[in-house]
Amino acid sequence: MRAGPKGQITVEPLNFTGWPADRAARRERFITQCLIIPRGHGAGEPFLLREFQSKIISGDVRSRCSHRVGIHATGERQNHVGRCVDDS
């Protein structure tokens, strides 16, 4: 994509009527229904969350830790490689 101003968006806004009231459930539904893998293995297919990614979204990871934990993506394929970072 070239630098500079981008064109006008001409699509209708997303309609989230009937989606779950729970924030984590809404996020998971959005990811699995609206996001596609842009390139590489599985390009053009829907993004499927792994179990650890669902736990991060739902807050399971945070509830088991007494200190701050984050996910640090490394390398060129940031959506494929991740590790927990403990900054305590």
PDB file of N, CA and C in Angstrom:
ATOM      1  N   MET A   1       0.842  -1.160   0.000  1.00  0.00           N
ATOM      2  CA  MET A   1       0.000   0.000   0.000  1.00  0.00           C
ATOM      3  C   MET A   1       0.895   1.232   0.000  1.00  0.00           C
ATOM      4  N   ARG A   2       0.582   2.153  -0.875  1.00  0.00           N
ATOM      5  CA  ARG A   2       1.366   3.381  -0.965  1.00  0.00           C
ATOM      6  C   ARG A   2       1.048   4.340   0.171  1.00  0.00           C
ATOM      7  N   ALA A   3       2.019   5.192   0.477  1.00  0.00           N
ATOM      8  CA  ALA A   3       1.819   6.219   1.494  1.00  0.00           C
ATOM      9  C   ALA A   3       0.853   7.274   0.979  1.00  0.00           C
ATOM     10  N   GLY A   4       0.284   8.019   1.894  1.00  0.00           N
ATOM     11  CA  GLY A   4      -0.602   9.114   1.513  1.00  0.00           C
ATOM     12  C   GLY A   4      -2.051   8.834   1.822  1.00  0.00           C
ATOM     13  N   PRO A   5      -2.929   9.751   1.424  1.00  0.00           N
ATOM     14  CA  PRO A   5      -4.357   9.597   1.707  1.00  0.00           C
ATOM     15  C   PRO A   5      -4.934   8.343   1.038  1.00  0.00           C
ATOM     16  N   LYS A   6      -5.846   7.719   1.716  1.00  0.00           N
ATOM     17  CA  LYS A   6      -6.515   6.524   1.188  1.00  0.00           C
ATOM     18  C   LYS A   6      -7.904   6.910   0.680  1.00  0.00           C
ATOM     19  N   GLY A   7      -8.465   6.072  -0.150  1.00  0.00           N
ATOM     20  CA  GLY A   7      -9.784   6.336  -0.728  1.00  0.00           C
ATOM     21  C   GLY A   7     -10.905   6.223   0.290  1.00  0.00           C
ATOM     22  N   GLN A   8     -12.050   6.710  -0.085  1.00  0.00           N
ATOM     23  CA  GLN A   8     -13.248   6.658   0.755  1.00  0.00           C
ATOM     24  C   GLN A   8     -13.722   5.216   0.887  1.00  0.00           C
ATOM     25  N   ILE A   9     -14.170   4.827   2.076  1.00  0.00           N
ATOM     26  CA  ILE A   9     -14.721   3.496   2.298  1.00  0.00           C
ATOM     27  C   ILE A   9     -16.188   3.530   1.890  1.00  0.00           C
ATOM     28  N   THR A  10     -16.589   2.542   1.070  1.00  0.00           N
ATOM     29  CA  THR A  10     -17.956   2.552   0.542  1.00  0.00           C
ATOM     30  C   THR A  10     -18.755   1.309   0.925  1.00  0.00           C
ATOM     31  N   VAL A  11     -18.434   0.713   2.074  1.00  0.00           N
ATOM     32  CA  VAL A  11     -19.177  -0.471   2.524  1.00  0.00           C
ATOM     33  C   VAL A  11     -20.047  -0.104   3.716  1.00  0.00           C
ATOM     34  N   GLU A  12     -21.094  -0.890   3.924  1.00  0.00           N
ATOM     35  CA  GLU A  12     -21.981  -0.677   5.068  1.00  0.00           C
ATOM     36  C   GLU A  12     -21.243  -1.057   6.354  1.00  0.00           C
ATOM     37  N   PRO A  13     -21.542  -0.374   7.463  1.00  0.00           N
ATOM     38  CA  PRO A  13     -20.941  -0.754   8.742  1.00  0.00           C
ATOM     39  C   PRO A  13     -21.395  -2.149   9.165  1.00  0.00           C
ATOM     40  N   LEU A  14     -20.568  -2.818   9.955  1.00  0.00           N
ATOM     41  CA  LEU A  14     -20.915  -4.143  10.447  1.00  0.00           C
ATOM     42  C   LEU A  14     -22.105  -4.058  11.395  1.00  0.00           C
ATOM     43  N   ASN A  15     -22.964  -5.060  11.348  1.00  0.00           N
ATOM     44  CA  ASN A  15     -24.134  -5.120  12.218  1.00  0.00           C
ATOM     45  C   ASN A  15     -23.902  -6.237  13.239  1.00  0.00           C
ATOM     46  N   PHE A  16     -23.807  -5.865  14.508  1.00  0.00           N
ATOM     47  CA  PHE A  16     -23.549  -6.835  15.559  1.00  0.00           C
ATOM     48  C   PHE A  16     -24.813  -7.210  16.336  1.00  0.00           C
ATOM     49  N   THR A  17     -25.977  -6.958  15.770  1.00  0.00           N
ATOM     50  CA  THR A  17     -27.242  -7.320  16.411  1.00  0.00           C
ATOM     51  C   THR A  17     -27.307  -8.834  16.590  1.00  0.00           C
ATOM     52  N   GLY A  18     -27.668  -9.268  17.791  1.00  0.00           N
ATOM     53  CA  GLY A  18     -27.793 -10.695  18.068  1.00  0.00           C
ATOM     54  C   GLY A  18     -26.498 -11.356  18.493  1.00  0.00           C
ATOM     55  N   TRP A  19     -25.431 -10.592  18.605  1.00  0.00           N
ATOM     56  CA  TRP A  19     -24.153 -11.157  19.033  1.00  0.00           C
ATOM     57  C   TRP A  19     -24.158 -11.301  20.547  1.00  0.00           C
ATOM     58  N   PRO A  20     -23.270 -12.124  21.104  1.00  0.00           N
ATOM     59  CA  PRO A  20     -23.240 -12.333  22.556  1.00  0.00           C
ATOM     60  C   PRO A  20     -22.994 -11.031  23.322  1.00  0.00           C
ATOM     61  N   ALA A  21     -23.557 -10.937  24.523  1.00  0.00           N
ATOM     62  CA  ALA A  21     -23.358  -9.761  25.367  1.00  0.00           C
ATOM     63  C   ALA A  21     -21.972  -9.769  26.013  1.00  0.00           C
ATOM     64  N   ASP A  22     -21.402 -10.939  26.205  1.00  0.00           N
ATOM     65  CA  ASP A  22     -20.085 -11.086  26.823  1.00  0.00           C
ATOM     66  C   ASP A  22     -18.988 -10.578  25.880  1.00  0.00           C
ATOM     67  N   ARG A  23     -18.115  -9.698  26.383  1.00  0.00           N
ATOM     68  CA  ARG A  23     -17.066  -9.094  25.543  1.00  0.00           C
ATOM     69  C   ARG A  23     -16.148 -10.141  24.910  1.00  0.00           C
ATOM     70  N   ALA A  24     -15.702 -11.108  25.716  1.00  0.00           N
ATOM     71  CA  ALA A  24     -14.790 -12.134  25.204  1.00  0.00           C
ATOM     72  C   ALA A  24     -15.461 -12.958  24.103  1.00  0.00           C
ATOM     73  N   ALA A  25     -16.715 -13.320  24.307  1.00  0.00           N
ATOM     74  CA  ALA A  25     -17.441 -14.107  23.299  1.00  0.00           C
ATOM     75  C   ALA A  25     -17.628 -13.310  22.015  1.00  0.00           C
ATOM     76  N   ARG A  26     -17.903 -11.995  22.150  1.00  0.00           N
ATOM     77  CA  ARG A  26     -18.033 -11.147  20.957  1.00  0.00           C
ATOM     78  C   ARG A  26     -16.717 -11.072  20.202  1.00  0.00           C
ATOM     79  N   ARG A  27     -15.610 -10.913  20.932  1.00  0.00           N
ATOM     80  CA  ARG A  27     -14.295 -10.838  20.284  1.00  0.00           C
ATOM     81  C   ARG A  27     -13.973 -12.133  19.542  1.00  0.00           C
ATOM     82  N   GLU A  28     -14.215 -13.265  20.199  1.00  0.00           N
ATOM     83  CA  GLU A  28     -13.936 -14.546  19.553  1.00  0.00           C
ATOM     84  C   GLU A  28     -14.798 -14.725  18.306  1.00  0.00           C
ATOM     85  N   ARG A  29     -16.047 -14.355  18.394  1.00  0.00           N
ATOM     86  CA  ARG A  29     -16.942 -14.489  17.231  1.00  0.00           C
ATOM     87  C   ARG A  29     -16.469 -13.588  16.093  1.00  0.00           C
ATOM     88  N   PHE A  30     -16.078 -12.347  16.413  1.00  0.00           N
ATOM     89  CA  PHE A  30     -15.587 -11.431  15.388  1.00  0.00           C
ATOM     90  C   PHE A  30     -14.349 -11.997  14.705  1.00  0.00           C
ATOM     91  N   ILE A  31     -13.416 -12.494  15.498  1.00  0.00           N
ATOM     92  CA  ILE A  31     -12.171 -13.030  14.936  1.00  0.00           C
ATOM     93  C   ILE A  31     -12.455 -14.202  14.006  1.00  0.00           C
ATOM     94  N   THR A  32     -13.290 -15.136  14.452  1.00  0.00           N
ATOM     95  CA  THR A  32     -13.530 -16.343  13.647  1.00  0.00           C
ATOM     96  C   THR A  32     -14.449 -16.097  12.450  1.00  0.00           C
ATOM     97  N   GLN A  33     -15.323 -15.085  12.511  1.00  0.00           N
ATOM     98  CA  GLN A  33     -16.254 -14.843  11.408  1.00  0.00           C
ATOM     99  C   GLN A  33     -15.809 -13.752  10.446  1.00  0.00           C
ATOM    100  N   CYS A  34     -15.007 -12.805  10.923  1.00  0.00           N
ATOM    101  CA  CYS A  34     -14.703 -11.639  10.094  1.00  0.00           C
ATOM    102  C   CYS A  34     -13.259 -11.554   9.624  1.00  0.00           C
ATOM    103  N   LEU A  35     -12.330 -12.235  10.284  1.00  0.00           N
ATOM    104  CA  LEU A  35     -10.923 -12.130   9.907  1.00  0.00           C
ATOM    105  C   LEU A  35     -10.493 -13.318   9.061  1.00  0.00           C
ATOM    106  N   ILE A  36      -9.689 -13.035   8.058  1.00  0.00           N
ATOM    107  CA  ILE A  36      -9.131 -14.100   7.220  1.00  0.00           C
ATOM    108  C   ILE A  36      -7.610 -14.021   7.285  1.00  0.00           C
ATOM    109  N   ILE A  37      -6.961 -15.141   7.027  1.00  0.00           N
ATOM    110  CA  ILE A  37      -5.507 -15.192   7.008  1.00  0.00           C
ATOM    111  C   ILE A  37      -5.060 -14.530   5.707  1.00  0.00           C
ATOM    112  N   PRO A  38      -4.247 -13.456   5.777  1.00  0.00           N
ATOM    113  CA  PRO A  38      -3.917 -12.692   4.578  1.00  0.00           C
ATOM    114  C   PRO A  38      -2.924 -13.365   3.631  1.00  0.00           C
ATOM    115  N   ARG A  39      -1.945 -14.087   4.170  1.00  0.00           N
ATOM    116  CA  ARG A  39      -0.937 -14.704   3.294  1.00  0.00           C
ATOM    117  C   ARG A  39      -0.289 -15.870   4.020  1.00  0.00           C
ATOM    118  N   GLY A  40       0.448 -16.668   3.287  1.00  0.00           N
ATOM    119  CA  GLY A  40       1.124 -17.812   3.880  1.00  0.00           C
ATOM    120  C   GLY A  40       0.217 -19.026   3.944  1.00  0.00           C
ATOM    121  N   HIS A  41       0.563 -19.940   4.832  1.00  0.00           N
ATOM    122  CA  HIS A  41      -0.211 -21.179   4.986  1.00  0.00           C
ATOM    123  C   HIS A  41      -1.640 -20.852   5.396  1.00  0.00           C
ATOM    124  N   GLY A  42      -2.608 -21.323   4.655  1.00  0.00           N
ATOM    125  CA  GLY A  42      -4.014 -21.083   4.963  1.00  0.00           C
ATOM    126  C   GLY A  42      -4.531 -19.739   4.476  1.00  0.00           C
ATOM    127  N   ALA A  43      -3.793 -19.076   3.599  1.00  0.00           N
ATOM    128  CA  ALA A  43      -4.213 -17.756   3.103  1.00  0.00           C
ATOM    129  C   ALA A  43      -5.624 -17.818   2.529  1.00  0.00           C
ATOM    130  N   GLY A  44      -6.432 -16.819   2.876  1.00  0.00           N
ATOM    131  CA  GLY A  44      -7.800 -16.739   2.387  1.00  0.00           C
ATOM    132  C   GLY A  44      -8.806 -17.508   3.222  1.00  0.00           C
ATOM    133  N   GLU A  45      -8.326 -18.268   4.206  1.00  0.00           N
ATOM    134  CA  GLU A  45      -9.217 -19.040   5.065  1.00  0.00           C
ATOM    135  C   GLU A  45      -9.517 -18.258   6.338  1.00  0.00           C
ATOM    136  N   PRO A  46     -10.622 -18.599   7.025  1.00  0.00           N
ATOM    137  CA  PRO A  46     -10.936 -17.910   8.286  1.00  0.00           C
ATOM    138  C   PRO A  46      -9.851 -18.157   9.332  1.00  0.00           C
ATOM    139  N   PHE A  47      -9.658 -17.181  10.202  1.00  0.00           N
ATOM    140  CA  PHE A  47      -8.708 -17.298  11.294  1.00  0.00           C
ATOM    141  C   PHE A  47      -9.345 -18.148  12.386  1.00  0.00           C
ATOM    142  N   LEU A  48      -8.680 -19.211  12.776  1.00  0.00           N
ATOM    143  CA  LEU A  48      -9.184 -20.086  13.837  1.00  0.00           C
ATOM    144  C   LEU A  48      -8.324 -19.890  15.071  1.00  0.00           C
ATOM    145  N   LEU A  49      -8.969 -19.592  16.183  1.00  0.00           N
ATOM    146  CA  LEU A  49      -8.243 -19.379  17.427  1.00  0.00           C
ATOM    147  C   LEU A  49      -7.807 -20.705  18.028  1.00  0.00           C
ATOM    148  N   ARG A  50      -6.584 -20.724  18.532  1.00  0.00           N
ATOM    149  CA  ARG A  50      -6.118 -21.883  19.283  1.00  0.00           C
ATOM    150  C   ARG A  50      -6.603 -21.724  20.721  1.00  0.00           C
ATOM    151  N   GLU A  51      -6.506 -22.815  21.492  1.00  0.00           N
ATOM    152  CA  GLU A  51      -7.021 -22.797  22.859  1.00  0.00           C
ATOM    153  C   GLU A  51      -6.352 -21.708  23.704  1.00  0.00           C
ATOM    154  N   PHE A  52      -5.034 -21.547  23.580  1.00  0.00           N
ATOM    155  CA  PHE A  52      -4.346 -20.553  24.394  1.00  0.00           C
ATOM    156  C   PHE A  52      -4.763 -19.130  24.009  1.00  0.00           C
ATOM    157  N   GLN A  53      -5.102 -18.914  22.731  1.00  0.00           N
ATOM    158  CA  GLN A  53      -5.551 -17.595  22.301  1.00  0.00           C
ATOM    159  C   GLN A  53      -6.933 -17.281  22.884  1.00  0.00           C
ATOM    160  N   SER A  54      -7.801 -18.275  22.924  1.00  0.00           N
ATOM    161  CA  SER A  54      -9.119 -18.091  23.536  1.00  0.00           C
ATOM    162  C   SER A  54      -8.991 -17.781  25.020  1.00  0.00           C
ATOM    163  N   LYS A  55      -8.034 -18.437  25.691  1.00  0.00           N
ATOM    164  CA  LYS A  55      -7.817 -18.182  27.119  1.00  0.00           C
ATOM    165  C   LYS A  55      -7.324 -16.759  27.343  1.00  0.00           C
ATOM    166  N   ILE A  56      -6.479 -16.270  26.455  1.00  0.00           N
ATOM    167  CA  ILE A  56      -5.990 -14.890  26.572  1.00  0.00           C
ATOM    168  C   ILE A  56      -7.158 -13.924  26.429  1.00  0.00           C
ATOM    169  N   ILE A  57      -8.003 -14.156  25.429  1.00  0.00           N
ATOM    170  CA  ILE A  57      -9.150 -13.273  25.188  1.00  0.00           C
ATOM    171  C   ILE A  57     -10.112 -13.293  26.369  1.00  0.00           C
ATOM    172  N   SER A  58     -10.372 -14.476  26.920  1.00  0.00           N
ATOM    173  CA  SER A  58     -11.344 -14.580  28.015  1.00  0.00           C
ATOM    174  C   SER A  58     -10.777 -14.129  29.353  1.00  0.00           C
ATOM    175  N   GLY A  59      -9.469 -13.950  29.433  1.00  0.00           N
ATOM    176  CA  GLY A  59      -8.862 -13.480  30.676  1.00  0.00           C
ATOM    177  C   GLY A  59      -8.376 -14.584  31.578  1.00  0.00           C
ATOM    178  N   ASP A  60      -8.422 -15.833  31.138  1.00  0.00           N
ATOM    179  CA  ASP A  60      -7.946 -16.961  31.943  1.00  0.00           C
ATOM    180  C   ASP A  60      -6.487 -16.813  32.349  1.00  0.00           C
ATOM    181  N   VAL A  61      -5.659 -16.324  31.452  1.00  0.00           N
ATOM    182  CA  VAL A  61      -4.233 -16.193  31.719  1.00  0.00           C
ATOM    183  C   VAL A  61      -4.012 -15.237  32.880  1.00  0.00           C
ATOM    184  N   ARG A  62      -4.707 -14.120  32.851  1.00  0.00           N
ATOM    185  CA  ARG A  62      -4.546 -13.093  33.876  1.00  0.00           C
ATOM    186  C   ARG A  62      -4.962 -13.604  35.248  1.00  0.00           C
ATOM    187  N   SER A  63      -6.011 -14.416  35.302  1.00  0.00           N
ATOM    188  CA  SER A  63      -6.533 -14.860  36.598  1.00  0.00           C
ATOM    189  C   SER A  63      -5.580 -15.816  37.312  1.00  0.00           C
ATOM    190  N   ARG A  64      -4.691 -16.468  36.597  1.00  0.00           N
ATOM    191  CA  ARG A  64      -3.765 -17.409  37.223  1.00  0.00           C
ATOM    192  C   ARG A  64      -2.437 -16.768  37.591  1.00  0.00           C
ATOM    193  N   CYS A  65      -2.231 -15.505  37.250  1.00  0.00           N
ATOM    194  CA  CYS A  65      -0.954 -14.847  37.495  1.00  0.00           C
ATOM    195  C   CYS A  65      -1.115 -13.749  38.535  1.00  0.00           C
ATOM    196  N   SER A  66      -0.124 -13.630  39.389  1.00  0.00           N
ATOM    197  CA  SER A  66      -0.165 -12.573  40.384  1.00  0.00           C
ATOM    198  C   SER A  66       0.561 -11.323  39.899  1.00  0.00           C
ATOM    199  N   HIS A  67       1.131 -11.375  38.717  1.00  0.00           N
ATOM    200  CA  HIS A  67       1.842 -10.232  38.150  1.00  0.00           C
ATOM    201  C   HIS A  67       1.415 -10.042  36.701  1.00  0.00           C
ATOM    202  N   ARG A  68       1.858  -8.942  36.108  1.00  0.00           N
ATOM    203  CA  ARG A  68       1.446  -8.612  34.741  1.00  0.00           C
ATOM    204  C   ARG A  68       2.095  -9.554  33.728  1.00  0.00           C
ATOM    205  N   VAL A  69       1.301 -10.062  32.810  1.00  0.00           N
ATOM    206  CA  VAL A  69       1.785 -10.958  31.773  1.00  0.00           C
ATOM    207  C   VAL A  69       1.331 -10.417  30.430  1.00  0.00           C
ATOM    208  N   GLY A  70       2.209 -10.463  29.439  1.00  0.00           N
ATOM    209  CA  GLY A  70       1.857 -10.018  28.099  1.00  0.00           C
ATOM    210  C   GLY A  70       2.314 -11.040  27.083  1.00  0.00           C
ATOM    211  N   ILE A  71       1.862 -10.893  25.877  1.00  0.00           N
ATOM    212  CA  ILE A  71       2.280 -11.766  24.787  1.00  0.00           C
ATOM    213  C   ILE A  71       3.231 -10.973  23.905  1.00  0.00           C
ATOM    214  N   HIS A  72       4.370 -11.556  23.643  1.00  0.00           N
ATOM    215  CA  HIS A  72       5.375 -10.898  22.822  1.00  0.00           C
ATOM    216  C   HIS A  72       5.538 -11.712  21.543  1.00  0.00           C
ATOM    217  N   ALA A  73       5.226 -11.119  20.403  1.00  0.00           N
ATOM    218  CA  ALA A  73       5.370 -11.812  19.123  1.00  0.00           C
ATOM    219  C   ALA A  73       6.768 -11.537  18.587  1.00  0.00           C
ATOM    220  N   THR A  74       7.391 -12.570  18.031  1.00  0.00           N
ATOM    221  CA  THR A  74       8.756 -12.421  17.529  1.00  0.00           C
ATOM    222  C   THR A  74       8.844 -12.895  16.089  1.00  0.00           C
ATOM    223  N   GLY A  75       9.839 -12.411  15.402  1.00  0.00           N
ATOM    224  CA  GLY A  75      10.113 -12.876  14.053  1.00  0.00           C
ATOM    225  C   GLY A  75       9.208 -12.250  13.021  1.00  0.00           C
ATOM    226  N   GLU A  76       9.405 -12.669  11.780  1.00  0.00           N
ATOM    227  CA  GLU A  76       8.629 -12.142  10.664  1.00  0.00           C
ATOM    228  C   GLU A  76       7.176 -12.548  10.751  1.00  0.00           C
ATOM    229  N   ARG A  77       6.919 -13.751  11.187  1.00  0.00           N
ATOM    230  CA  ARG A  77       5.549 -14.272  11.242  1.00  0.00           C
ATOM    231  C   ARG A  77       4.988 -14.070  12.643  1.00  0.00           C
ATOM    232  N   GLN A  78       4.633 -12.842  12.944  1.00  0.00           N
ATOM    233  CA  GLN A  78       4.221 -12.513  14.292  1.00  0.00           C
ATOM    234  C   GLN A  78       2.931 -13.197  14.696  1.00  0.00           C
ATOM    235  N   ASN A  79       2.102 -13.572  13.743  1.00  0.00           N
ATOM    236  CA  ASN A  79       0.856 -14.240  14.115  1.00  0.00           C
ATOM    237  C   ASN A  79       1.071 -15.731  14.365  1.00  0.00           C
ATOM    238  N   HIS A  80       2.270 -16.239  14.114  1.00  0.00           N
ATOM    239  CA  HIS A  80       2.538 -17.657  14.299  1.00  0.00           C
ATOM    240  C   HIS A  80       3.379 -17.944  15.536  1.00  0.00           C
ATOM    241  N   VAL A  81       4.220 -16.980  15.948  1.00  0.00           N
ATOM    242  CA  VAL A  81       5.153 -17.224  17.031  1.00  0.00           C
ATOM    243  C   VAL A  81       4.866 -16.264  18.169  1.00  0.00           C
ATOM    244  N   GLY A  82       4.708 -16.773  19.346  1.00  0.00           N
ATOM    245  CA  GLY A  82       4.483 -15.907  20.498  1.00  0.00           C
ATOM    246  C   GLY A  82       5.044 -16.547  21.750  1.00  0.00           C
ATOM    247  N   ARG A  83       5.339 -15.741  22.754  1.00  0.00           N
ATOM    248  CA  ARG A  83       5.803 -16.281  24.018  1.00  0.00           C
ATOM    249  C   ARG A  83       5.306 -15.355  25.130  1.00  0.00           C
ATOM    250  N   CYS A  84       5.150 -15.911  26.306  1.00  0.00           N
ATOM    251  CA  CYS A  84       4.751 -15.099  27.446  1.00  0.00           C
ATOM    252  C   CYS A  84       5.939 -14.302  27.948  1.00  0.00           C
ATOM    253  N   VAL A  85       5.689 -13.074  28.293  1.00  0.00           N
ATOM    254  CA  VAL A  85       6.730 -12.205  28.825  1.00  0.00           C
ATOM    255  C   VAL A  85       6.331 -11.823  30.227  1.00  0.00           C
ATOM    256  N   ASP A  86       7.194 -12.080  31.160  1.00  0.00           N
ATOM    257  CA  ASP A  86       6.950 -11.761  32.555  1.00  0.00           C
ATOM    258  C   ASP A  86       7.787 -10.537  32.905  1.00  0.00           C
ATOM    259  N   ASP A  87       7.123  -9.436  33.256  1.00  0.00           N
ATOM    260  CA  ASP A  87       7.884  -8.221  33.548  1.00  0.00           C
ATOM    261  C   ASP A  87       7.890  -7.897  35.037  1.00  0.00           C
ATOM    262  N   SER A  88       7.745  -8.917  35.885  1.00  0.00           N
ATOM    263  CA  SER A  88       7.722  -8.663  37.330  1.00  0.00           C
ATOM    264  C   SER A  88       9.113  -8.397  37.854  1.00  0.00           C
TER     265      SER A  88
END
